[in-house]
Amino acid sequence: MSGPQSGILAPLPPAARYLSFSLLQGTDARTALRRLAAEVDGERCVLGIGATLANALGRHVEGLTTFPNFSAAGVELPATPAALWLWLRGEDRAALLQRERHIAALLADTFVLEHSLEAFVHGGGRDLTGYEDGTENPQGDAAVAAAIVAEDEPTLAGSSFVAVQQWLHDFKRFEAMPKSMQDNVIGRERESNEELDDAPDCAHVKRTAQESFSPEAFVLRRSMAWIEGDRGGLQFVAFGASFAAFEAQLRRMCGAEDGIVDGLFRFTRPLTGAYFWCPPMRAGAPDLRLLGV
């Protein structure tokens, strides 16, 4: 029996590392993927496959595309595709670093580690600005329906699609805003997390209200805070049964529908943007048969 990688639906770990790899041309990716499969348990290590890797293997994963490279109303969204993505989950930062080094060495003859980002849970699940993140995440069966491909699609059942963006905050700009403006940008009161009845149309809560789309656009957010030196922000991670819900939210945030840009862009911007397919687990290992592995 196949099932989803359990880390997708599990609560956030205290600490994590996000790894993105490119593929060395002329190498046998299947051999390296077989080695990697022995390291991926789906819980402490979640695996994502990029479209570039599937294409290199001559395989097609229905619904897997590259990140949309579009801009609207002056907002730029970078697309930074990768062949392979790993989400290392745990509690001990040093142990996570050692796991990263082990996996990078294991794959070094085939994949190049292009980007590594350390992340953590802040304030019980708050962004570094102090606002709660993922307030309207679906729960229980609704979370499974939003994030995991259903059994009626046998080729992909148990798998998931994930959108990943690293957002960099301009803390000085944010802190220069009056408290009321900060709340209006988010659409919630920071301390109570109560939604503002009179929030402006550009408020993030209004731009991304999942039930306001047709069809409804629910995703399962698994975002975490990150800091590097004096820089920091949010590693945005959204799992879905497809990319449709995420793209609907993204288009509205950028003002593609009505010219109203999400207030978040006043103090933060994405540095990266990538899509991956997270294969299901089978007999304790990722099921890579769709890739010919």
CSV table of N, CA, C and O in Angstrom, one decimal, residues 222-293:
chain,number,residue,atom,x,y,z
A,222,ARG,N,3.2,24.8,5.3
A,222,ARG,CA,4.2,24.2,6.3
A,222,ARG,C,5.4,25.2,6.3
A,222,ARG,O,6.6,24.7,6.2
A,223,SER,N,5.1,26.5,6.5
A,223,SER,CA,6.2,27.5,6.4
A,223,SER,C,6.9,27.6,7.7
A,223,SER,O,6.4,27.3,8.8
A,224,MET,N,8.2,28.0,7.6
A,224,MET,CA,9.0,28.2,8.8
A,224,MET,C,9.9,29.5,8.7
A,224,MET,O,10.2,29.9,7.6
A,225,ALA,N,10.2,30.0,9.8
A,225,ALA,CA,11.1,31.2,9.8
A,225,ALA,C,12.5,30.9,9.5
A,225,ALA,O,13.0,29.7,9.8
A,226,TRP,N,13.3,31.8,8.9
A,226,TRP,CA,14.7,31.6,8.7
A,226,TRP,C,15.5,32.9,9.0
A,226,TRP,O,14.9,34.0,8.9
A,227,ILE,N,16.7,32.7,9.4
A,227,ILE,CA,17.6,33.8,9.7
A,227,ILE,C,19.0,33.5,9.2
A,227,ILE,O,19.5,32.4,9.4
A,228,GLU,N,19.7,34.4,8.5
A,228,GLU,CA,21.1,34.3,8.0
A,228,GLU,C,21.7,35.6,8.3
A,228,GLU,O,21.5,36.6,7.6
A,229,GLY,N,22.6,35.7,9.3
A,229,GLY,CA,23.2,36.9,9.7
A,229,GLY,C,22.1,37.9,10.2
A,229,GLY,O,21.3,37.6,11.1
A,230,ASP,N,22.1,39.1,9.6
A,230,ASP,CA,21.1,40.1,9.9
A,230,ASP,C,19.9,40.0,9.0
A,230,ASP,O,19.0,40.9,9.0
A,231,ARG,N,19.8,39.0,8.1
A,231,ARG,CA,18.7,38.9,7.2
A,231,ARG,C,17.8,37.8,7.7
A,231,ARG,O,18.2,36.8,8.4
A,232,GLY,N,16.5,37.9,7.3
A,232,GLY,CA,15.6,36.8,7.7
A,232,GLY,C,14.3,37.0,7.0
A,232,GLY,O,14.0,37.9,6.3
A,233,GLY,N,13.4,36.0,7.2
A,233,GLY,CA,12.1,36.0,6.6
A,233,GLY,C,11.4,34.7,6.8
A,233,GLY,O,11.5,34.1,7.8
A,234,LEU,N,10.6,34.3,5.8
A,234,LEU,CA,9.8,33.1,5.9
A,234,LEU,C,10.1,32.2,4.7
A,234,LEU,O,10.1,32.6,3.5
A,235,GLN,N,10.3,31.0,5.0
A,235,GLN,CA,10.4,29.9,4.0
A,235,GLN,C,9.0,29.4,3.8
A,235,GLN,O,8.5,28.6,4.6
A,236,PHE,N,8.4,29.9,2.7
A,236,PHE,CA,7.0,29.5,2.4
A,236,PHE,C,6.9,28.2,1.7
A,236,PHE,O,7.6,28.0,0.7
A,237,VAL,N,6.2,27.3,2.3
A,237,VAL,CA,6.0,25.9,1.8
A,237,VAL,C,4.5,25.6,1.8
A,237,VAL,O,3.9,25.6,2.8
A,238,ALA,N,4.0,25.3,0.6
A,238,ALA,CA,2.5,25.0,0.5
A,238,ALA,C,2.4,23.7,-0.3
A,238,ALA,O,2.7,23.6,-1.5
A,239,PHE,N,1.8,22.7,0.4
A,239,PHE,CA,1.5,21.4,-0.3
A,239,PHE,C,0.1,21.4,-0.8
A,239,PHE,O,-0.9,21.9,-0.2
A,240,GLY,N,-0.1,20.7,-2.0
A,240,GLY,CA,-1.4,20.7,-2.6
A,240,GLY,C,-1.6,19.4,-3.4
A,240,GLY,O,-0.6,18.8,-3.8
A,241,ALA,N,-2.9,19.0,-3.6
A,241,ALA,CA,-3.1,17.9,-4.5
A,241,ALA,C,-2.8,18.3,-6.0
A,241,ALA,O,-2.8,17.4,-6.8
A,242,SER,N,-2.6,19.6,-6.2
A,242,SER,CA,-2.2,20.1,-7.5
A,242,SER,C,-1.6,21.5,-7.2
A,242,SER,O,-1.7,21.9,-6.1
A,243,PHE,N,-1.1,22.2,-8.2
A,243,PHE,CA,-0.7,23.5,-8.0
A,243,PHE,C,-1.8,24.6,-8.3
A,243,PHE,O,-1.5,25.8,-8.1
A,244,ALA,N,-3.0,24.1,-8.6
A,244,ALA,CA,-4.1,25.0,-9.0
A,244,ALA,C,-4.4,26.0,-7.9
A,244,ALA,O,-4.5,27.2,-8.1
A,245,ALA,N,-4.6,25.5,-6.6
A,245,ALA,CA,-4.9,26.4,-5.5
A,245,ALA,C,-3.9,27.4,-5.2
A,245,ALA,O,-4.1,28.6,-5.0
A,246,PHE,N,-2.6,27.0,-5.2
A,246,PHE,CA,-1.5,27.9,-5.0
A,246,PHE,C,-1.4,29.0,-6.0
A,246,PHE,O,-1.3,30.2,-5.7
A,247,GLU,N,-1.6,28.6,-7.3
A,247,GLU,CA,-1.5,29.6,-8.4
A,247,GLU,C,-2.6,30.6,-8.3
A,247,GLU,O,-2.5,31.8,-8.6
A,248,ALA,N,-3.8,30.1,-7.9
A,248,ALA,CA,-5.0,31.0,-7.8
A,248,ALA,C,-4.7,32.1,-6.8
A,248,ALA,O,-4.9,33.3,-7.0
A,249,GLN,N,-4.1,31.7,-5.6
A,249,GLN,CA,-3.7,32.6,-4.6
A,249,GLN,C,-2.6,33.6,-5.0
A,249,GLN,O,-2.7,34.8,-4.8
A,250,LEU,N,-1.6,33.0,-5.7
A,250,LEU,CA,-0.5,33.8,-6.2
A,250,LEU,C,-0.9,34.9,-7.2
A,250,LEU,O,-0.5,36.0,-7.1
A,251,ARG,N,-1.8,34.5,-8.1
A,251,ARG,CA,-2.3,35.5,-9.1
A,251,ARG,C,-3.0,36.7,-8.4
A,251,ARG,O,-2.8,37.8,-8.8
A,252,ARG,N,-3.8,36.4,-7.4
A,252,ARG,CA,-4.5,37.4,-6.7
A,252,ARG,C,-3.6,38.3,-5.9
A,252,ARG,O,-3.7,39.5,-5.8
A,253,MET,N,-2.6,37.7,-5.2
A,253,MET,CA,-1.6,38.4,-4.5
A,253,MET,C,-0.9,39.4,-5.3
A,253,MET,O,-0.6,40.6,-4.9
A,254,CYS,N,-0.6,39.0,-6.5
A,254,CYS,CA,0.1,39.9,-7.5
A,254,CYS,C,-0.8,41.0,-8.1
A,254,CYS,O,-0.2,41.8,-8.9
A,255,GLY,N,-2.0,40.9,-7.9
A,255,GLY,CA,-2.9,41.9,-8.5
A,255,GLY,C,-3.3,41.5,-10.0
A,255,GLY,O,-3.8,42.4,-10.7
A,256,ALA,N,-3.1,40.3,-10.4
A,256,ALA,CA,-3.3,39.9,-11.8
A,256,ALA,C,-4.8,40.0,-12.1
A,256,ALA,O,-5.2,40.1,-13.2
A,257,GLU,N,-5.7,39.8,-11.1
A,257,GLU,CA,-7.1,39.8,-11.3
A,257,GLU,C,-7.7,41.2,-11.3
A,257,GLU,O,-8.5,41.5,-12.2
A,258,ASP,N,-7.3,42.0,-10.4
A,258,ASP,CA,-8.0,43.3,-10.2
A,258,ASP,C,-7.0,44.5,-10.0
A,258,ASP,O,-7.5,45.6,-9.7
A,259,GLY,N,-5.7,44.2,-10.1
A,259,GLY,CA,-4.8,45.3,-9.9
A,259,GLY,C,-4.4,45.7,-8.5
A,259,GLY,O,-3.6,46.6,-8.2
A,260,ILE,N,-5.1,45.0,-7.5
A,260,ILE,CA,-4.8,45.2,-6.1
A,260,ILE,C,-3.7,44.3,-5.7
A,260,ILE,O,-3.9,43.0,-5.7
A,261,VAL,N,-2.6,44.8,-5.3
A,261,VAL,CA,-1.4,44.0,-4.9
A,261,VAL,C,-1.5,43.7,-3.4
A,261,VAL,O,-1.8,44.6,-2.6
A,262,ASP,N,-1.1,42.5,-3.0
A,262,ASP,CA,-1.1,42.1,-1.6
A,262,ASP,C,-0.2,43.0,-0.8
A,262,ASP,O,0.9,43.4,-1.2
A,263,GLY,N,-0.7,43.5,0.4
A,263,GLY,CA,0.1,44.3,1.2
A,263,GLY,C,1.4,43.8,1.7
A,263,GLY,O,2.3,44.6,2.0
A,264,LEU,N,1.6,42.5,1.6
A,264,LEU,CA,2.8,41.9,2.0
A,264,LEU,C,4.0,42.5,1.2
A,264,LEU,O,5.1,42.6,1.8
A,265,PHE,N,3.8,42.8,0.0
A,265,PHE,CA,4.9,43.3,-0.9
A,265,PHE,C,5.4,44.6,-0.4
A,265,PHE,O,6.4,45.1,-1.0
A,266,ARG,N,4.8,45.2,0.5
A,266,ARG,CA,5.3,46.5,1.1
A,266,ARG,C,6.5,46.3,1.9
A,266,ARG,O,7.3,47.2,2.1
A,267,PHE,N,6.7,45.1,2.4
A,267,PHE,CA,7.9,44.9,3.3
A,267,PHE,C,8.6,43.6,3.0
A,267,PHE,O,9.6,43.3,3.7
A,268,THR,N,8.1,42.7,2.1
A,268,THR,CA,8.8,41.4,1.9
A,268,THR,C,8.7,41.1,0.4
A,268,THR,O,7.8,41.5,-0.3
A,269,ARG,N,9.6,40.2,0.0
A,269,ARG,CA,9.6,39.8,-1.4
A,269,ARG,C,10.2,38.4,-1.5
A,269,ARG,O,11.1,38.0,-0.7
A,270,PRO,N,9.8,37.6,-2.5
A,270,PRO,CA,10.4,36.3,-2.7
A,270,PRO,C,11.7,36.4,-3.4
A,270,PRO,O,11.9,37.1,-4.4
A,271,LEU,N,12.7,35.5,-2.9
A,271,LEU,CA,14.0,35.4,-3.6
A,271,LEU,C,14.0,34.2,-4.5
A,271,LEU,O,14.8,34.1,-5.4
A,272,THR,N,13.2,33.2,-4.2
A,272,THR,CA,13.1,32.0,-4.9
A,272,THR,C,11.7,31.6,-5.2
A,272,THR,O,10.8,32.1,-4.6
A,273,GLY,N,11.5,30.6,-6.1
A,273,GLY,CA,10.2,30.0,-6.4
A,273,GLY,C,10.4,28.7,-7.2
A,273,GLY,O,11.1,28.7,-8.3
A,274,ALA,N,9.9,27.6,-6.7
A,274,ALA,CA,10.1,26.3,-7.3
A,274,ALA,C,9.0,25.4,-7.0
A,274,ALA,O,8.3,25.5,-5.9
A,275,TYR,N,8.7,24.5,-7.9
A,275,TYR,CA,7.7,23.5,-7.8
A,275,TYR,C,8.3,22.1,-7.7
A,275,TYR,O,9.3,21.8,-8.4
A,276,PHE,N,7.7,21.2,-6.9
A,276,PHE,CA,8.2,19.8,-6.8
A,276,PHE,C,7.1,18.9,-6.7
A,276,PHE,O,6.0,19.2,-6.1
A,277,TRP,N,7.3,17.6,-7.1
A,277,TRP,CA,6.4,16.5,-6.8
A,277,TRP,C,6.9,15.6,-5.7
A,277,TRP,O,8.1,15.2,-5.8
A,278,CYS,N,6.1,15.4,-4.7
A,278,CYS,CA,6.5,14.6,-3.6
A,278,CYS,C,5.9,13.2,-3.7
A,278,CYS,O,4.7,13.0,-3.5
A,279,PRO,N,6.7,12.2,-4.1
A,279,PRO,CA,6.1,10.9,-4.4
A,279,PRO,C,5.6,10.2,-3.1
A,279,PRO,O,6.0,10.6,-2.0
A,280,PRO,N,4.7,9.3,-3.2
A,280,PRO,CA,4.2,8.6,-2.0
A,280,PRO,C,5.2,7.6,-1.5
A,280,PRO,O,6.3,7.4,-2.1
A,281,MET,N,5.0,7.1,-0.3
A,281,MET,CA,5.8,6.1,0.3
A,281,MET,C,5.2,4.7,0.0
A,281,MET,O,4.0,4.5,0.0
A,282,ARG,N,6.1,3.7,-0.2
A,282,ARG,CA,5.7,2.4,-0.4
A,282,ARG,C,6.8,1.5,0.2
A,282,ARG,O,7.9,1.5,-0.1
A,283,ALA,N,6.3,0.6,1.1
A,283,ALA,CA,7.2,-0.3,1.8
A,283,ALA,C,8.4,0.4,2.5
A,283,ALA,O,9.5,0.0,2.5
A,284,GLY,N,8.1,1.6,3.1
A,284,GLY,CA,9.1,2.4,3.9
A,284,GLY,C,10.0,3.2,3.1
A,284,GLY,O,11.0,3.8,3.6
A,285,ALA,N,9.8,3.3,1.8
A,285,ALA,CA,10.7,4.1,0.9
A,285,ALA,C,9.9,4.9,-0.1
A,285,ALA,O,8.7,4.5,-0.4
A,286,PRO,N,10.4,6.0,-0.6
A,286,PRO,CA,9.6,6.7,-1.7
A,286,PRO,C,9.4,5.8,-2.9
A,286,PRO,O,10.3,5.2,-3.4
A,287,ASP,N,8.2,5.9,-3.4
A,287,ASP,CA,7.8,5.1,-4.6
A,287,ASP,C,8.2,5.9,-5.8
A,287,ASP,O,7.5,6.8,-6.2
A,288,LEU,N,9.3,5.5,-6.5
A,288,LEU,CA,9.8,6.2,-7.6
A,288,LEU,C,9.6,5.5,-8.9
A,288,LEU,O,10.3,5.8,-9.9
A,289,ARG,N,8.7,4.6,-8.9
A,289,ARG,CA,8.4,3.8,-10.1
A,289,ARG,C,8.0,4.7,-11.3
A,289,ARG,O,8.3,4.4,-12.5
A,290,LEU,N,7.3,5.8,-11.0
A,290,LEU,CA,6.8,6.7,-12.0
A,290,LEU,C,8.0,7.3,-12.7
A,290,LEU,O,7.9,7.7,-13.9
A,291,LEU,N,9.1,7.4,-12.1
A,291,LEU,CA,10.3,7.9,-12.7
A,291,LEU,C,11.2,6.8,-13.3
A,291,LEU,O,12.3,7.1,-13.8
A,292,GLY,N,10.7,5.6,-13.3
A,292,GLY,CA,11.5,4.5,-13.9
A,292,GLY,C,12.6,4.1,-13.0
A,292,GLY,O,13.6,3.5,-13.4
A,293,VAL,N,12.5,4.3,-11.6
A,293,VAL,CA,13.5,4.0,-10.7
A,293,VAL,C,13.0,2.8,-9.8
A,293,VAL,O,11.9,2.9,-9.3
